[in-house]
Coordinates of N, CA and C in Angstrom, one line a residue:
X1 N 0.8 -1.2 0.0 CA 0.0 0.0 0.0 C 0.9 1.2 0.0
X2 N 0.3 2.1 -0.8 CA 1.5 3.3 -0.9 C 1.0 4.3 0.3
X3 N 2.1 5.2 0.4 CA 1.7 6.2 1.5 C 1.8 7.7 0.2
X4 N 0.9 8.4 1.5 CA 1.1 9.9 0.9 C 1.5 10.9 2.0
X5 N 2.5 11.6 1.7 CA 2.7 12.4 2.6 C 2.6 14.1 2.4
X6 N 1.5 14.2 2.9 CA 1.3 15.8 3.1 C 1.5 16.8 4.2
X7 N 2.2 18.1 3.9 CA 1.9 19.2 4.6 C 1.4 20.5 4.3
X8 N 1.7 21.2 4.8 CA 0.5 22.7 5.2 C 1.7 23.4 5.1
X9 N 2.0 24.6 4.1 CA 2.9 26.0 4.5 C 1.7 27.1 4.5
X10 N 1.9 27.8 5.5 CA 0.9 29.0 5.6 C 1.4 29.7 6.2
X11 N 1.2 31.4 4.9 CA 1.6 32.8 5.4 C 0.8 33.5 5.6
X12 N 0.6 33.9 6.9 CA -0.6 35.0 7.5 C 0.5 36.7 7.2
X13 N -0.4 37.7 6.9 CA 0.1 38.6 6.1 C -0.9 40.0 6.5
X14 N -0.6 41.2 6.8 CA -1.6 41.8 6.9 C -1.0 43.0 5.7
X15 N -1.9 44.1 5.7 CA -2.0 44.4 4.4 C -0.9 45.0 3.6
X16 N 0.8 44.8 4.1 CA 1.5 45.5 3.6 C 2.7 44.2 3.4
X17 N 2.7 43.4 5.1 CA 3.8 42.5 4.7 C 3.3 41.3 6.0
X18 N 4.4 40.1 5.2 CA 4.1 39.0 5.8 C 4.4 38.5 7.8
X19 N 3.5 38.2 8.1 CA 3.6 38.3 9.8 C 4.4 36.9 9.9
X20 N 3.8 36.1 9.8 CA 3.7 34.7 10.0 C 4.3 34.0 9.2
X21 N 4.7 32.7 8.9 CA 5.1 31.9 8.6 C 5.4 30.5 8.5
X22 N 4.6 29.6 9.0 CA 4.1 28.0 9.2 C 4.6 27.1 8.4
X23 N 4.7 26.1 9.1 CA 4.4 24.3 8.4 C 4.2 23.5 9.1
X24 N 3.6 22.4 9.2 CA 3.2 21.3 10.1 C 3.7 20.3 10.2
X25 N 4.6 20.0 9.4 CA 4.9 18.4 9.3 C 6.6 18.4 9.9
X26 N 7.4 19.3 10.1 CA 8.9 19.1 10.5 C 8.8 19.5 12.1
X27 N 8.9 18.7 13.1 CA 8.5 19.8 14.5 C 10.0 20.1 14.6
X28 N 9.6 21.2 15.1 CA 10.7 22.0 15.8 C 12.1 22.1 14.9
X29 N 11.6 21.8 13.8 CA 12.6 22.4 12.6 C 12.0 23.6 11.9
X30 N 12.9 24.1 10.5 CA 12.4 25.1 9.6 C 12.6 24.7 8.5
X31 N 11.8 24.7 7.7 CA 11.5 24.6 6.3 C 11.8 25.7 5.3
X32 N 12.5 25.9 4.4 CA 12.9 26.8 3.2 C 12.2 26.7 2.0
X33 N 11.3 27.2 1.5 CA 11.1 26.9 0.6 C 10.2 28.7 -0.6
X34 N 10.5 28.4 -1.6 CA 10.6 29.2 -2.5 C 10.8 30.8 -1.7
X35 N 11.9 31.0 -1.1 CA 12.4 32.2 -0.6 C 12.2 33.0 0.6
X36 N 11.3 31.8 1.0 CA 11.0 31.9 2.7 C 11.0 30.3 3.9
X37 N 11.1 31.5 5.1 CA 11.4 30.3 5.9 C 10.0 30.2 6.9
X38 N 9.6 29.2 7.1 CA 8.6 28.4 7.6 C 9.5 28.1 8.8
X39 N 8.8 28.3 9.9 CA 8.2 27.9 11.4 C 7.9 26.9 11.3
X40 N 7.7 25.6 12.3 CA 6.8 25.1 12.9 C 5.7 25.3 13.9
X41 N 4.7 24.8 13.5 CA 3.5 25.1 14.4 C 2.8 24.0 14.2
X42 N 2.2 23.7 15.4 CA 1.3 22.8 15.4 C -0.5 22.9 14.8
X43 N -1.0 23.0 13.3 CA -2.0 23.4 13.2 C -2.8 22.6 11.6
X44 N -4.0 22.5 11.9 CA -4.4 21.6 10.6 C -5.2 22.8 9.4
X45 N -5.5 22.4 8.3 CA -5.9 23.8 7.7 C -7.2 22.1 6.9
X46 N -8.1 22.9 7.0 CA -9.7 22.1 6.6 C -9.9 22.9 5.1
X47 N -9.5 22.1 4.0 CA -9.3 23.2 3.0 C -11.0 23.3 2.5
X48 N -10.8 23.9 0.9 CA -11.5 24.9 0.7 C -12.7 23.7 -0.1
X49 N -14.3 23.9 0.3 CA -15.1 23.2 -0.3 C -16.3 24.1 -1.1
X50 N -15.7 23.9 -2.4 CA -17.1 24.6 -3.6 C -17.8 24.1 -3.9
X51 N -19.3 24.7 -3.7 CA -20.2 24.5 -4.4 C -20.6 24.6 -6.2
X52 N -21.8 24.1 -6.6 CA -21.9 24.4 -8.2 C -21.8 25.6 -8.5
X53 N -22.3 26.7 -8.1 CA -21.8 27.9 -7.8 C -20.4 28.8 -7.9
X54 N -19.8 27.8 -6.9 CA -18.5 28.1 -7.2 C -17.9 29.6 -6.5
X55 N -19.5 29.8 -5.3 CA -19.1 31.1 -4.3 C -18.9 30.7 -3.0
X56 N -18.9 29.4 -2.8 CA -18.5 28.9 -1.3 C -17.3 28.3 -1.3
X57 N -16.3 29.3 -0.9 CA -15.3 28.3 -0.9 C -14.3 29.3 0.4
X58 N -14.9 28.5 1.6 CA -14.4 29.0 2.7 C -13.8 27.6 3.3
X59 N -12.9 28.3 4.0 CA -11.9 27.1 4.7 C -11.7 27.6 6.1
X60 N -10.7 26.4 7.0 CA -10.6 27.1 8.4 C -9.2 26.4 8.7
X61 N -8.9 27.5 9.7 CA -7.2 26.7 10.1 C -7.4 26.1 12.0
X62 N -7.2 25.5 12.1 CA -7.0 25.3 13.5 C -6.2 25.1 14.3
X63 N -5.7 25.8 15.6 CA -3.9 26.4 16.4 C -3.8 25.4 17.4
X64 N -3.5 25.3 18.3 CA -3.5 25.3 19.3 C -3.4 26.3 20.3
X65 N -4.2 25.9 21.4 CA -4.4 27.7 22.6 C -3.1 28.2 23.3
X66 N -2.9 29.1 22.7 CA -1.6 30.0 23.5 C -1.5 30.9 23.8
X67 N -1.7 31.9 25.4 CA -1.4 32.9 25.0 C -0.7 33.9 23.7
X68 N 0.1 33.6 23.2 CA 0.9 34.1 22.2 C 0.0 33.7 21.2
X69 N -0.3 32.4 20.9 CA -1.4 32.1 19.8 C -2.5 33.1 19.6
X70 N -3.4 33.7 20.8 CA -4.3 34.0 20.6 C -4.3 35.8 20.5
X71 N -3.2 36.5 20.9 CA -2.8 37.7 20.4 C -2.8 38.3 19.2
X72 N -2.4 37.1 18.4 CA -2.0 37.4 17.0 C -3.2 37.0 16.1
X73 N -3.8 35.9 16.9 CA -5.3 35.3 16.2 C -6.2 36.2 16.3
X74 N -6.2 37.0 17.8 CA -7.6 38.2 17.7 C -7.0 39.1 16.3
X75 N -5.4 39.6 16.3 CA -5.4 40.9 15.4 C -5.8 40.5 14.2
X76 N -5.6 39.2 13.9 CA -5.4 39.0 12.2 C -7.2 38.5 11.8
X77 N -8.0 38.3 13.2 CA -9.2 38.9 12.7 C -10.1 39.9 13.1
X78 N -9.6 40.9 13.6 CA -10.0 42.3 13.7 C -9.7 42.9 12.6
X79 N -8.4 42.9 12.0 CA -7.6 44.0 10.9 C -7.4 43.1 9.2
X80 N -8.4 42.1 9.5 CA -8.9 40.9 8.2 C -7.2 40.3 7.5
X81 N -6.7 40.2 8.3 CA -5.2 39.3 7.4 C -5.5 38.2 6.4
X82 N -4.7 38.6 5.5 CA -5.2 37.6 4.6 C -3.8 36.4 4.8
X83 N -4.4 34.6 4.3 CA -4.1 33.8 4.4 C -3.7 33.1 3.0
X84 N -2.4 33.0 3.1 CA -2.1 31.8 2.0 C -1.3 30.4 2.7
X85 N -2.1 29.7 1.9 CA -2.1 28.0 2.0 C -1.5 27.4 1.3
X86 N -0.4 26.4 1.0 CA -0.2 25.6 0.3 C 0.1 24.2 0.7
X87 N -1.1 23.6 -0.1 CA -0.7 22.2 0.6 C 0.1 21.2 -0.5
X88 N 1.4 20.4 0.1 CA 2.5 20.2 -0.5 C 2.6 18.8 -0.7
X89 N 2.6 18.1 -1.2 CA 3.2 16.7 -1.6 C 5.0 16.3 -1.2
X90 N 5.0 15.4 -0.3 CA 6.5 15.7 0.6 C 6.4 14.1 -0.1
X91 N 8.5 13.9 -0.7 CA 9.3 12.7 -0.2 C 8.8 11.7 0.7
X92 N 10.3 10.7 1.5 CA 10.0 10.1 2.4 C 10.7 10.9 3.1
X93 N 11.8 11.5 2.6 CA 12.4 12.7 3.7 C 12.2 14.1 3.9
X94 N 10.8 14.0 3.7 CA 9.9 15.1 4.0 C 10.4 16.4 2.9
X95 N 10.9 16.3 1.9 CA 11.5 17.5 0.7 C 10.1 17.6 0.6
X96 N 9.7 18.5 -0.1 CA 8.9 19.1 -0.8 C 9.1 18.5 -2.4
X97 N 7.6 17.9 -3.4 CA 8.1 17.2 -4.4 C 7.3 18.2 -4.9
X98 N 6.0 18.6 -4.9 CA 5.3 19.7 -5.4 C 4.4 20.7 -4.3
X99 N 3.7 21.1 -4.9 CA 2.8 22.3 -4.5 C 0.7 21.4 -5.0
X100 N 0.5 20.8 -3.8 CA -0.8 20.0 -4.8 C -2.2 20.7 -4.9
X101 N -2.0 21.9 -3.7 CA -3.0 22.8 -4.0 C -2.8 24.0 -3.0
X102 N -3.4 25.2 -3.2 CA -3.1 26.3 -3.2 C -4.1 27.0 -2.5
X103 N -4.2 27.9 -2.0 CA -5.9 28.7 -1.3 C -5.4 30.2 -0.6
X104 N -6.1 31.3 -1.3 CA -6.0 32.1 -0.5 C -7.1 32.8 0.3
X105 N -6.9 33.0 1.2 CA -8.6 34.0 1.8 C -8.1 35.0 2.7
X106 N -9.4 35.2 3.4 CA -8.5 36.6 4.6 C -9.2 36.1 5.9
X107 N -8.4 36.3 6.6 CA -9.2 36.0 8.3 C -10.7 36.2 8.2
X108 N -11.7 35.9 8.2 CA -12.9 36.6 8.8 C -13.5 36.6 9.9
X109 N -13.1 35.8 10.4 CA -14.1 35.4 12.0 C -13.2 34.0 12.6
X110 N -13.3 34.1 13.8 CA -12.4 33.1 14.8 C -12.5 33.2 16.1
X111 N -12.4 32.1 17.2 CA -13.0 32.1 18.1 C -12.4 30.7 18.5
X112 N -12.1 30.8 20.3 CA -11.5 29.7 20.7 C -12.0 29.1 22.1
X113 N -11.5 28.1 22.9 CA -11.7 27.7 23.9 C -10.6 27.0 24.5
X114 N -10.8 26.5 25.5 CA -9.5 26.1 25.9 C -8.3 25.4 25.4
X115 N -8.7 24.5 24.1 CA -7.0 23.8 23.7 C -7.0 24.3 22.4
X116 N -8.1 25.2 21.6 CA -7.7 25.2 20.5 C -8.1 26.8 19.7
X117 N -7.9 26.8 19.0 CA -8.0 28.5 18.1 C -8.5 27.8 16.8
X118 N -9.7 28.2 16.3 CA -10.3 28.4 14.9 C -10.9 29.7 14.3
X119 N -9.6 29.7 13.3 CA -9.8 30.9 12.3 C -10.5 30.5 11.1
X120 N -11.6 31.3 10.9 CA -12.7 31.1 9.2 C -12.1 32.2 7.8
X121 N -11.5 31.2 7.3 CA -10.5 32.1 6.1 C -12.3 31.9 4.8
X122 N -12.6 33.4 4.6 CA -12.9 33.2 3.0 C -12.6 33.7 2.0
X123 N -12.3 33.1 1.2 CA -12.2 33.7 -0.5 C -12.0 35.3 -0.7
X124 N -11.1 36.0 -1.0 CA -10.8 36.9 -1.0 C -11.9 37.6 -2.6
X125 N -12.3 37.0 -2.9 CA -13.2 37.0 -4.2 C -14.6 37.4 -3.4
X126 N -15.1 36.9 -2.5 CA -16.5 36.9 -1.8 C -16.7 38.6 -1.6
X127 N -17.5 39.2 -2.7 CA -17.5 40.4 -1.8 C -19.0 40.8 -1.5
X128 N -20.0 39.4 -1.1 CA -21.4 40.0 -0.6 C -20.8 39.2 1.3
X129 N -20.1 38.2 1.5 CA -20.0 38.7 2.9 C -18.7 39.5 3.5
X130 N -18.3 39.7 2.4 CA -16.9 40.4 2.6 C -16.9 41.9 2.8
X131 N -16.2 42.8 3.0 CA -16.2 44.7 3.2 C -15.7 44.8 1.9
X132 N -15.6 44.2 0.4 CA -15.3 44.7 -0.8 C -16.2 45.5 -1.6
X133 N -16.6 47.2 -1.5 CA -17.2 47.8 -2.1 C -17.6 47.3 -3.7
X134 N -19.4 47.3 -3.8 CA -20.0 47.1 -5.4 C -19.0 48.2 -6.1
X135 N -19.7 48.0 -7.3 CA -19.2 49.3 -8.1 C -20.4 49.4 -8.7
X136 N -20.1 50.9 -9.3 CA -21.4 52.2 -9.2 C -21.3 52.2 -10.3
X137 N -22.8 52.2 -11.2 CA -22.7 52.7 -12.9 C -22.0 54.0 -12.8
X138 N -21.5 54.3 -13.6 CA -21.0 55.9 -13.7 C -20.8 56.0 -15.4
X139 N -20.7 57.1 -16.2 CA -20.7 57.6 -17.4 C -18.9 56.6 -17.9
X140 N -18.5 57.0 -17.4 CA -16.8 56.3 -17.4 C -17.1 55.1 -17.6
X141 N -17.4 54.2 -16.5 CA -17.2 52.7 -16.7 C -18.3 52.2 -17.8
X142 N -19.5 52.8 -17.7 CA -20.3 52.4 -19.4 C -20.8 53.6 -20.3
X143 N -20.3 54.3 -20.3 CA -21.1 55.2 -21.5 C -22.2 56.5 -21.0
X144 N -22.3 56.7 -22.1 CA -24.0 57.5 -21.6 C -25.3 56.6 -21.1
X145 N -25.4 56.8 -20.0 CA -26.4 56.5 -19.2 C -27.7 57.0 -19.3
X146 N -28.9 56.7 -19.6 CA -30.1 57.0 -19.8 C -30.8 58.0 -18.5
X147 N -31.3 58.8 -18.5 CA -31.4 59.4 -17.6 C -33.7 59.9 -17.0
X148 N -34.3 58.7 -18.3 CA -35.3 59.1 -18.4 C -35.7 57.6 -18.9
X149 N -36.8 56.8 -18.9 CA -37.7 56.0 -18.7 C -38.2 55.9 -20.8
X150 N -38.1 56.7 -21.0 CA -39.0 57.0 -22.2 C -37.9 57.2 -23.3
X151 N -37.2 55.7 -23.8 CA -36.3 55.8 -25.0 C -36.7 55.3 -26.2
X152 N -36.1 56.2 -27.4 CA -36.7 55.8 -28.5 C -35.5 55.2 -29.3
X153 N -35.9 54.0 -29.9 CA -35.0 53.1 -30.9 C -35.2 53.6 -32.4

């Protein structure tokens, strides 16, 4: 029976540069990989499930409870940090062979109890429950705009 071996790299980031820096599968080592270095942390990421639609695609990460854990987990969902995921296809000596899927979102909501921290990452694309302003007809983005009910073809 063959084995598969996966891990989790995840960069928490708020809006200018990257905070964080994760991996799950080396403890108490660091991981290098495309020009950054990964931490260890103890933490699982529930990835991302779409509907036909193709507008539900929220995921969640879950920590372990730390003070220090939970400092950085209130900020990054008060001030919406966004999350990138990649979940990796590892060797037997744990190398990295590819990249097998990818996900990014932003903190939105999280909430913990005593052994653990769950953060709800969604889709940076979502902008009916997201704070991403519609956009406004305006003469610019389409043309002359009708301004009366009563047009003649």
């Amino acid at each position: 029976m063959a084995e598969i071996n996966l891990g989790v790299l995840l960069t928490l980031k708020d809006e200018n540069t990257s905070k964080y820096n994760f991996q799950n599968y080396k403890v108490a080592e660091t991981v290098a990989y495309a020009g950054l270095t990964y931490d260890f942390a103890p933490f699982s990421f529930s990835g991302a499930v779409a509907n036909l639609q193709g507008d539900n695609l929220d995921a969640g990460l879950v920590f372990q409870a730390t003070k220090v854990t939970r400092t950085w987990a209130e900020t990054a969902v008060l001030d919406g940090w966004v999350a990138f995921v990649q979940v990796v296809l590892l060797d037997e000596a744990s190398a990295i062979q590819r990249v097998m899927h990818s996900y990014t979102g932003y903190v939105a909501a999280g909430g913990w109890d005593q052994t653990r921290i769950e953060l709800s990452l969604n889709t940076v694309m979502d902008a009916v429950r997201g704070t991403i302003p519609g956009r406004r007809m305006n003469e610019q983005l389409v043309g002359n705009i009708p301004i009366t009910a009563a047009i003649s073809v």
